[in-house]
PDB file of C-alpha atoms in Angstrom:
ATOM      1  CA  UNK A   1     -17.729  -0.446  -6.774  1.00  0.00           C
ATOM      2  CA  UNK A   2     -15.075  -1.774  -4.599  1.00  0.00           C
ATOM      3  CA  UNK A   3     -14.779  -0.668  -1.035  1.00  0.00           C
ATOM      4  CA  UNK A   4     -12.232  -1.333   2.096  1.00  0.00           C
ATOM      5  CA  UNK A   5     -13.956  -0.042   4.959  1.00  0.00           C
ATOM      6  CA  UNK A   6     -11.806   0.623   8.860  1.00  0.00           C
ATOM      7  CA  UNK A   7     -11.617   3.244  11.558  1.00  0.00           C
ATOM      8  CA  UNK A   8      -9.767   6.275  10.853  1.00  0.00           C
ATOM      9  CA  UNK A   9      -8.110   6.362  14.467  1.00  0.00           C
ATOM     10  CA  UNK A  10      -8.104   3.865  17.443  1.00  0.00           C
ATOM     11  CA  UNK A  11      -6.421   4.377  20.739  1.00  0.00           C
ATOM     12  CA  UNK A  12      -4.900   2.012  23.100  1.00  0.00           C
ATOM     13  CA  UNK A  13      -2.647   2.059  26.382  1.00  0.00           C
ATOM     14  CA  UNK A  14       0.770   0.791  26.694  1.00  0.00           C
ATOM     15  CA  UNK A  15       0.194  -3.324  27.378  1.00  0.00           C
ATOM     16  CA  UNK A  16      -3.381  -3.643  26.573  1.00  0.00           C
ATOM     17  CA  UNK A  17      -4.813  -5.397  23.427  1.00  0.00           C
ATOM     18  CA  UNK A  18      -6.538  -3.563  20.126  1.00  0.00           C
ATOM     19  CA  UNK A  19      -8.099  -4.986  17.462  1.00  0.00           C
ATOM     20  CA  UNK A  20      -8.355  -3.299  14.302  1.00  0.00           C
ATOM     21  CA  UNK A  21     -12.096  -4.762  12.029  1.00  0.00           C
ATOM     22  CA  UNK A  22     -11.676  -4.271   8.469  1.00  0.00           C
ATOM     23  CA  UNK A  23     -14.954  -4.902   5.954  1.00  0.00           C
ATOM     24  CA  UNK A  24     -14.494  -5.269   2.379  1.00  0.00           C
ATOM     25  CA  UNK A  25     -17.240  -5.718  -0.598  1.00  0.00           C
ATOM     26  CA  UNK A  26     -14.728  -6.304  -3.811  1.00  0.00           C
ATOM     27  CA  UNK A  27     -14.880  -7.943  -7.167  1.00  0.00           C
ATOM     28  CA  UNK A  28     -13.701 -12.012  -6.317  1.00  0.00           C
ATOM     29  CA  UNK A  29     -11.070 -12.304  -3.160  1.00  0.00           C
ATOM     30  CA  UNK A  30      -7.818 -13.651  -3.740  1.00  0.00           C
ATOM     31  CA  UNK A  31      -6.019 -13.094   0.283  1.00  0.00           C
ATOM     32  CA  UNK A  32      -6.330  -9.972   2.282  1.00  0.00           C
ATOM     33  CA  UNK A  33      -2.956  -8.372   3.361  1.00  0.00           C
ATOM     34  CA  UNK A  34      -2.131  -6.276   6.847  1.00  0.00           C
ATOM     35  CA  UNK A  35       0.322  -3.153   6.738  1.00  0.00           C
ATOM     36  CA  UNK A  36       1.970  -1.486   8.879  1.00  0.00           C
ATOM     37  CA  UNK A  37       3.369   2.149   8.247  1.00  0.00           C
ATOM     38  CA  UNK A  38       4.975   5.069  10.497  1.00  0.00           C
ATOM     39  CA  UNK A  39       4.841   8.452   9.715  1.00  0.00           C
ATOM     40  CA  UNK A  40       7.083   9.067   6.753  1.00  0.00           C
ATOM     41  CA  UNK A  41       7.987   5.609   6.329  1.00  0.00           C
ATOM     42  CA  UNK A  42       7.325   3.125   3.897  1.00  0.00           C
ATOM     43  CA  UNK A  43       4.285   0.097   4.255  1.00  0.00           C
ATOM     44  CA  UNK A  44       5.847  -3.201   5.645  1.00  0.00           C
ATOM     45  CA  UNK A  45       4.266  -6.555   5.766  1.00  0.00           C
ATOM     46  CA  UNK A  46       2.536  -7.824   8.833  1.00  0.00           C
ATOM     47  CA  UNK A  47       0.256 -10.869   7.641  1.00  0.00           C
ATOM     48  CA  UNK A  48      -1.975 -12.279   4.548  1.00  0.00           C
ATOM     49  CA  UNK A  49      -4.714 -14.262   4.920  1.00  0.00           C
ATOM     50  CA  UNK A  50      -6.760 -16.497   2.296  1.00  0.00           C
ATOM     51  CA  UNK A  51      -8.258 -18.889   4.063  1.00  0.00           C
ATOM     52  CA  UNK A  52     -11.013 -18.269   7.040  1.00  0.00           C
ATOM     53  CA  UNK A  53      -9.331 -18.286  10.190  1.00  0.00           C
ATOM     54  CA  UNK A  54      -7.115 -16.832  12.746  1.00  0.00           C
ATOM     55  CA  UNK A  55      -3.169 -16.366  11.688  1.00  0.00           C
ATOM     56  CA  UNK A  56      -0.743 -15.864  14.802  1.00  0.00           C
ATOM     57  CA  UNK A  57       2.571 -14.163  14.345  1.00  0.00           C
ATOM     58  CA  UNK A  58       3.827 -13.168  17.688  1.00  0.00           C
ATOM     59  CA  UNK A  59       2.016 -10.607  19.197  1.00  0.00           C
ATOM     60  CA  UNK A  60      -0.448  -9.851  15.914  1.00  0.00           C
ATOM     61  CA  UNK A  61      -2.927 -12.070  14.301  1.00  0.00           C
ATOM     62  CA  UNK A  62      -4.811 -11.563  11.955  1.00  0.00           C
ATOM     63  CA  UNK A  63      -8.445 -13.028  11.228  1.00  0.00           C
ATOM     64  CA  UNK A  64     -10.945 -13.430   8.443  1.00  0.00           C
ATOM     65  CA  UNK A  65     -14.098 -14.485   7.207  1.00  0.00           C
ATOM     66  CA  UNK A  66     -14.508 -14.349   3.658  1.00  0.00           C
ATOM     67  CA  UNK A  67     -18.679 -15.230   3.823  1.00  0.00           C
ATOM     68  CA  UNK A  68     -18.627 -11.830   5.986  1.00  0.00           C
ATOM     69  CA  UNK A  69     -16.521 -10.238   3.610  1.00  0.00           C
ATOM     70  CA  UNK A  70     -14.389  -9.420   7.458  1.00  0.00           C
ATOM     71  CA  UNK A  71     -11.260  -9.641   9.041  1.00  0.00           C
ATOM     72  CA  UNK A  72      -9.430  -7.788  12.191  1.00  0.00           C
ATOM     73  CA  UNK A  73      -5.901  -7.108  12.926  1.00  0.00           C
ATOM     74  CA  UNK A  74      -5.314  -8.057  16.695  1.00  0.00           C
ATOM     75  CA  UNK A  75      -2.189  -6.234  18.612  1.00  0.00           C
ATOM     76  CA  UNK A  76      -1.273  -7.750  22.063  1.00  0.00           C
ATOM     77  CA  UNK A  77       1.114  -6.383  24.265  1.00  0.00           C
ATOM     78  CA  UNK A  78       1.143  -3.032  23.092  1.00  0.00           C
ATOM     79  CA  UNK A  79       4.036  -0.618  23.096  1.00  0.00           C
ATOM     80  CA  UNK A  80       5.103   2.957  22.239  1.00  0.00           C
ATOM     81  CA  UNK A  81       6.501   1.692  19.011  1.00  0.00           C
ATOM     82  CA  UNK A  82       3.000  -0.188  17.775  1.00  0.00           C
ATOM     83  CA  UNK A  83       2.087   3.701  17.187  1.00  0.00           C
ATOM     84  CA  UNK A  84       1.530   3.526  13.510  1.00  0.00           C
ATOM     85  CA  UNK A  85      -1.404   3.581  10.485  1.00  0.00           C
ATOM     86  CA  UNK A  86      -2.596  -0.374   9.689  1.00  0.00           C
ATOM     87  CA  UNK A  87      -3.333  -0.388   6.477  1.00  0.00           C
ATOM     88  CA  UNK A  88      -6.093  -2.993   5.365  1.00  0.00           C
ATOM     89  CA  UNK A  89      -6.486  -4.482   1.151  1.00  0.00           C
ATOM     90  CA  UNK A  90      -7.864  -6.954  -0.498  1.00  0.00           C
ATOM     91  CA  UNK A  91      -6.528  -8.759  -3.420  1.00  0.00           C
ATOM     92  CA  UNK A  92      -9.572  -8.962  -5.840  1.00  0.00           C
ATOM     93  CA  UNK A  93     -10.136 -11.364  -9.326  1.00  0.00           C
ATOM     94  CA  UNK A  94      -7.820  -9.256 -11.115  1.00  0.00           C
ATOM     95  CA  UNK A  95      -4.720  -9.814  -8.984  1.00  0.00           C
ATOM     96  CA  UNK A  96      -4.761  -6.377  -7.890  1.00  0.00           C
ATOM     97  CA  UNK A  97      -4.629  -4.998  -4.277  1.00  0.00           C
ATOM     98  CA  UNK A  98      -7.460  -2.737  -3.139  1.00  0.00           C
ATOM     99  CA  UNK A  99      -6.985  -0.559  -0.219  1.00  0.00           C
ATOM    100  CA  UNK A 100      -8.573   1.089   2.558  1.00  0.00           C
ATOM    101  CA  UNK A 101      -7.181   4.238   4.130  1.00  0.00           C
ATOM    102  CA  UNK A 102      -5.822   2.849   6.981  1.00  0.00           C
ATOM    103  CA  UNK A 103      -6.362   3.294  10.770  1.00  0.00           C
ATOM    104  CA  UNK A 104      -4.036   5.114  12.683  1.00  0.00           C
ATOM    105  CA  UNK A 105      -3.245   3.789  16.142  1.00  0.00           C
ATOM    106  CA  UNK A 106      -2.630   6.324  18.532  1.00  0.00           C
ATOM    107  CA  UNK A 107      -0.731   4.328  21.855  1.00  0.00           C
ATOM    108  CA  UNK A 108      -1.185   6.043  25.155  1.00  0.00           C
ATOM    109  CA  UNK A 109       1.546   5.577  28.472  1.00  0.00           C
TER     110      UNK A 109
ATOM    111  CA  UNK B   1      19.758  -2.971  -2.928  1.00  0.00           C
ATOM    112  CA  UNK B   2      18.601  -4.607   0.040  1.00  0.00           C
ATOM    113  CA  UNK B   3      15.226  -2.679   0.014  1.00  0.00           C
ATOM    114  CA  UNK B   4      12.954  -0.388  -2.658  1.00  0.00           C
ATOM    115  CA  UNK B   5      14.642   2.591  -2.983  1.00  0.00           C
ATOM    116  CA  UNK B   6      13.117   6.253  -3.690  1.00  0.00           C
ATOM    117  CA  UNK B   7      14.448   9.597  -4.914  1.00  0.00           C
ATOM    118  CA  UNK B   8      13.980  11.681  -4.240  1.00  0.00           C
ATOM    119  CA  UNK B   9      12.202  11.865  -1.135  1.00  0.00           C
ATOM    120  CA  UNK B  10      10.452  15.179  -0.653  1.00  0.00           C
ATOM    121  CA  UNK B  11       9.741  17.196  -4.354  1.00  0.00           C
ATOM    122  CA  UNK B  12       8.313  20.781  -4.210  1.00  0.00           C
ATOM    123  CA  UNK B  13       7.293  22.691  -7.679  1.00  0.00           C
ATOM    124  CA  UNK B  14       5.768  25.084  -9.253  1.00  0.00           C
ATOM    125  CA  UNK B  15       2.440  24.461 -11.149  1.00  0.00           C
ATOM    126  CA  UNK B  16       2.996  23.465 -14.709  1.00  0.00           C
ATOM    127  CA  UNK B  17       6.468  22.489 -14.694  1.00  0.00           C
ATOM    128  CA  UNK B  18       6.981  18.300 -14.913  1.00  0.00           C
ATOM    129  CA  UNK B  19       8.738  15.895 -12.308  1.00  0.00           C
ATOM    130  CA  UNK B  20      10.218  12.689 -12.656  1.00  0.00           C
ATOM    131  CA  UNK B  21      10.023  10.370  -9.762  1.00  0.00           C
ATOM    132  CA  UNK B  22      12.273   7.631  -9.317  1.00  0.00           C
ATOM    133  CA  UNK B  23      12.210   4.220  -8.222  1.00  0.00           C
ATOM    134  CA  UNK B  24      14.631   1.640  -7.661  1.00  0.00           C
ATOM    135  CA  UNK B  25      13.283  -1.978  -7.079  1.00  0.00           C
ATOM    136  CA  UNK B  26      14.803  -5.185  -4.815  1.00  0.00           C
ATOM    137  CA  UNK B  27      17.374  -7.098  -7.033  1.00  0.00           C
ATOM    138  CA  UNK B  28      15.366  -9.814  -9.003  1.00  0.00           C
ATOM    139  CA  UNK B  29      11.800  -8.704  -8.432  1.00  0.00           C
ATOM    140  CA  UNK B  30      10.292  -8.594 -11.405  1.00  0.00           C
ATOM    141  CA  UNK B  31       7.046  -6.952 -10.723  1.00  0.00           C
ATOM    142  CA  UNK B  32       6.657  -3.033 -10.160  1.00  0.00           C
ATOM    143  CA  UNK B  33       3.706  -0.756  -9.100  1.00  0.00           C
ATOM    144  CA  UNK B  34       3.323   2.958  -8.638  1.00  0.00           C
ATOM    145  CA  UNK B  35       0.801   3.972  -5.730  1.00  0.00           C
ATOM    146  CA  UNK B  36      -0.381   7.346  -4.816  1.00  0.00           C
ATOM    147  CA  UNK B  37      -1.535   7.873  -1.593  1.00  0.00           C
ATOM    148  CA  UNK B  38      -3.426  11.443  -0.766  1.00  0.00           C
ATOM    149  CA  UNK B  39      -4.073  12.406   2.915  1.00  0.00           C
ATOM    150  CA  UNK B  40      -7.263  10.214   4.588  1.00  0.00           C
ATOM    151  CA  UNK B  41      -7.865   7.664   1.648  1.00  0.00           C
ATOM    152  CA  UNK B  42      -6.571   4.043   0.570  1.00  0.00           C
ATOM    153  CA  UNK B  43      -3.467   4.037  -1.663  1.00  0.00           C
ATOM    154  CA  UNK B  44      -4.580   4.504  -5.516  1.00  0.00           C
ATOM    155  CA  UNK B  45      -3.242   2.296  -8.169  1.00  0.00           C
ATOM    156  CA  UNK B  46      -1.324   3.833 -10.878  1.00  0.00           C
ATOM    157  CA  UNK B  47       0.650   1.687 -13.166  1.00  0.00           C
ATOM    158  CA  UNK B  48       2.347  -2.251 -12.740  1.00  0.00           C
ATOM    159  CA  UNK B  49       5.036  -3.837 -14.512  1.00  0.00           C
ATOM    160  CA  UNK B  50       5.689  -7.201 -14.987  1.00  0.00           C
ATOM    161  CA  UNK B  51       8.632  -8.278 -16.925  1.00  0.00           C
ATOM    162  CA  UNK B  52       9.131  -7.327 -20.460  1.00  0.00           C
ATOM    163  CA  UNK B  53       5.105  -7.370 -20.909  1.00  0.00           C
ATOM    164  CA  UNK B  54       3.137  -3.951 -21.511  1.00  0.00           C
ATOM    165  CA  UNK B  55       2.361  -2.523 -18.319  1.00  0.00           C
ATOM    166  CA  UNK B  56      -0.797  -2.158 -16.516  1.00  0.00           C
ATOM    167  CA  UNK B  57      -1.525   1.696 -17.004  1.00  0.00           C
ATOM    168  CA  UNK B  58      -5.177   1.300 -15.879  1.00  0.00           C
ATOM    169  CA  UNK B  59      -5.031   3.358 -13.177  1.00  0.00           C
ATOM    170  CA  UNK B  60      -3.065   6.207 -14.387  1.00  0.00           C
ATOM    171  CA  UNK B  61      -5.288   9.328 -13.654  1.00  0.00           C
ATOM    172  CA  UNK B  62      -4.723  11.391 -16.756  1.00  0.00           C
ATOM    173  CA  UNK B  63      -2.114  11.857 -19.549  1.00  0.00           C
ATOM    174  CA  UNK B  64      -0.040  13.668 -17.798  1.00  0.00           C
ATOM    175  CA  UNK B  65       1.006  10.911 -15.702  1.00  0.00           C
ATOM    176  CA  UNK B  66       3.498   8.271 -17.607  1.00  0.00           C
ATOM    177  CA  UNK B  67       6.006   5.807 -16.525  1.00  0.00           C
ATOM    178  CA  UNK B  68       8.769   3.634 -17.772  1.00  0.00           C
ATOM    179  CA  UNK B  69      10.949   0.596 -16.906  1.00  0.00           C
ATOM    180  CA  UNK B  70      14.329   0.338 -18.350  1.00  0.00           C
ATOM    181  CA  UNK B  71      16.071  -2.688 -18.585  1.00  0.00           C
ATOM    182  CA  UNK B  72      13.446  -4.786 -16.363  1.00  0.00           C
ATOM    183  CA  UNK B  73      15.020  -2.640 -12.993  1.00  0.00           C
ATOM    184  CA  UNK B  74      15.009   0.786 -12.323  1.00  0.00           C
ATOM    185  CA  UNK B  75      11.469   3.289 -13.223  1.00  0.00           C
ATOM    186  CA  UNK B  76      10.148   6.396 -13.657  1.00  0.00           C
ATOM    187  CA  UNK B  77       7.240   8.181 -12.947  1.00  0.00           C
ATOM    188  CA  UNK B  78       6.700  11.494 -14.886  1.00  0.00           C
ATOM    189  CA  UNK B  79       4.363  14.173 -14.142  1.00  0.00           C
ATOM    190  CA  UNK B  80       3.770  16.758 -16.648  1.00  0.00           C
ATOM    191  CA  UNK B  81       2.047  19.909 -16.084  1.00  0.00           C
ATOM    192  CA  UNK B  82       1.724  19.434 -12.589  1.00  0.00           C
ATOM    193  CA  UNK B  83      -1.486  20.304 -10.428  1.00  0.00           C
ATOM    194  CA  UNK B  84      -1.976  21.201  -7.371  1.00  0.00           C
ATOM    195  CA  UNK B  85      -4.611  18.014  -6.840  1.00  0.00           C
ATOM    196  CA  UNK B  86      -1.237  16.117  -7.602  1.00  0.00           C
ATOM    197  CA  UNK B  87       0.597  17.082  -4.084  1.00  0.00           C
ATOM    198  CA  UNK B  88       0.598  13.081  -2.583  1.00  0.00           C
ATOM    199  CA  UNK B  89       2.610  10.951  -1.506  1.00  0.00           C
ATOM    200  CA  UNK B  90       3.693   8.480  -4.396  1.00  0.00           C
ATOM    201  CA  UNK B  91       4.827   5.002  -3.399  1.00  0.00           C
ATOM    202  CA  UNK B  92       6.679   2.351  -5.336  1.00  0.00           C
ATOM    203  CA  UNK B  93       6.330  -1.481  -4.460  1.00  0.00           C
ATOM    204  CA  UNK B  94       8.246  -4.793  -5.731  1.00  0.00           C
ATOM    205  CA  UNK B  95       7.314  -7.981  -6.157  1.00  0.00           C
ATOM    206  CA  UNK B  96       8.269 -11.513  -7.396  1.00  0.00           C
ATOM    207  CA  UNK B  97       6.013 -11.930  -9.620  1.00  0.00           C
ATOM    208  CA  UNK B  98       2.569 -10.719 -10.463  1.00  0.00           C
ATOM    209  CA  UNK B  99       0.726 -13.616  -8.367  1.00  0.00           C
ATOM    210  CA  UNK B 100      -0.779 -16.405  -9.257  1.00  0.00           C
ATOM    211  CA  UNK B 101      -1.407 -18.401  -5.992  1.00  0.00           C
ATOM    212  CA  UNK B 102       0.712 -17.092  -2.531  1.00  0.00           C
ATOM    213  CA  UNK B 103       0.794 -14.298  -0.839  1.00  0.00           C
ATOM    214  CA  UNK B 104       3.216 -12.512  -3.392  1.00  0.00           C
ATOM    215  CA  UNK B 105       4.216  -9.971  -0.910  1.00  0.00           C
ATOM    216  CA  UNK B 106       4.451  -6.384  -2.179  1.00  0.00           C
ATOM    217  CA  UNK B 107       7.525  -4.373  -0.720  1.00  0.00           C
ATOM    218  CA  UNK B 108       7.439  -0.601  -0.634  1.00  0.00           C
ATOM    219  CA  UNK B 109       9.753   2.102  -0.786  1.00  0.00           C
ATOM    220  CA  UNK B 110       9.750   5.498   1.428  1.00  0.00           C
ATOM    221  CA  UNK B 111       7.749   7.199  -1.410  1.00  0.00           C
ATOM    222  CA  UNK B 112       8.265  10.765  -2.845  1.00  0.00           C
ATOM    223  CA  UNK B 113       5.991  13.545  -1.345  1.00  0.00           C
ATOM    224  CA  UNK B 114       5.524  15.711  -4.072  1.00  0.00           C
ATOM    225  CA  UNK B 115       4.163  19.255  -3.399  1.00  0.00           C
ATOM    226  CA  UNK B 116       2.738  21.172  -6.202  1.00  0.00           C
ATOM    227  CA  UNK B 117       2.496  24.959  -4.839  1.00  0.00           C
TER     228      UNK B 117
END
């Protein structure tokens, strides 16, 4: 079967750095996708990544390995508002996204 | 609309009676998907469409379940007989197309959280 594995809950302080591993065993890889998504809101964007290697976008990046079948979602700079579930998935051969259940990020003062 | 829309947001009913959940997708996308997503796991693939082909219904979790796109825009997921197993939260997502190469972003509504009591 497929499988998206990541923590259910991290926690961080205000200003520090988190990084967020994701493992995956799925049926072909076509680009791995981060979410983000607050309580009661709907899952936005944050990066994709197809090829091996580490994607900067501001304070997140996102890296993978596709022989490891890994990839982590780094947060720098942390603030109050970073408080949110990260929601890992893979595209697999068929097109479609598989997803793990996300990790919530609990940020501490 | 300048984002996925959702209505309505929060849906309590009784067991056995149906619901229709509705979905309103970004001007011009032309792909739409129905997730489900329960407390603690990954969101659950229910249905795509793309276009004016037949949709995707592989992941629709019994006959109860059923959706429709009218006109290539606006959808609806129906729920007949409700369960109490089928208390979620369901999420709709657009696209530009169903992907070939790209990242082929998928963009979500707020979802409807449906209780079933």
């Amino acid at each position: 079967g497929q499988n998206i594995d990541q923590p259910t809950e991290m926690t961080a302080t205000e200003g520090a750095i988190v990084q967020i591993n994701c493992t995956y065993q799925t049926s072909g890889f076509n680009g791995l996708f981060w979410y983000q998504q607050h309580a009661g809101e709907a899952p936005t964007f944050l990066s994709y990544n197809v090829l091996d290697g580490l994607e900067e976008k501001g304070r997140f990046s996102s890296f993978l390995s596709r022989s490891k079948g890994y990839s982590y979602l780094l947060l720098k700079e942390l603030q109050m508002k970073d408080s949110a579930s990260y929601l890992c998935a893979v595209r697999d051969s068929n097109y479609q996204l598989i997803w793990g259940a996300g990790t919530k990020l609990i940020i501490k003062p | 609309g300048a984002g996925v829309s959702q209505s309505p947001s929060n849906k309590v009913t009784e067991k056995g009676k149906d619901v229709e959940l509705r979905c309103d997708p970004i001007s011009g996308h032309t792909a739409l998907y129905w997730y489900r997503q329960s407390l603690g796991q990954g969101l659950e693939f229910l249905i795509y469409f793309q276009g004016n082909s037949a949709p995707d219904k592989s992941g629709l979790p019994s006959d109860r379940f059923s959706a429709e796109r009218t006109g290539g825009s606006v959808s609806t997921l129906t729920i007949q007989r409700t369960q109490q197993e089928d208390s979620a939260v369901y999420l709709c997502a657009s696209s530009t197309a169903l992907v070939s190469r790209g990242k082929n972003i998928q963009y979500f509504g707020a979802g409807t959280r449906l209780s079933v009591l």
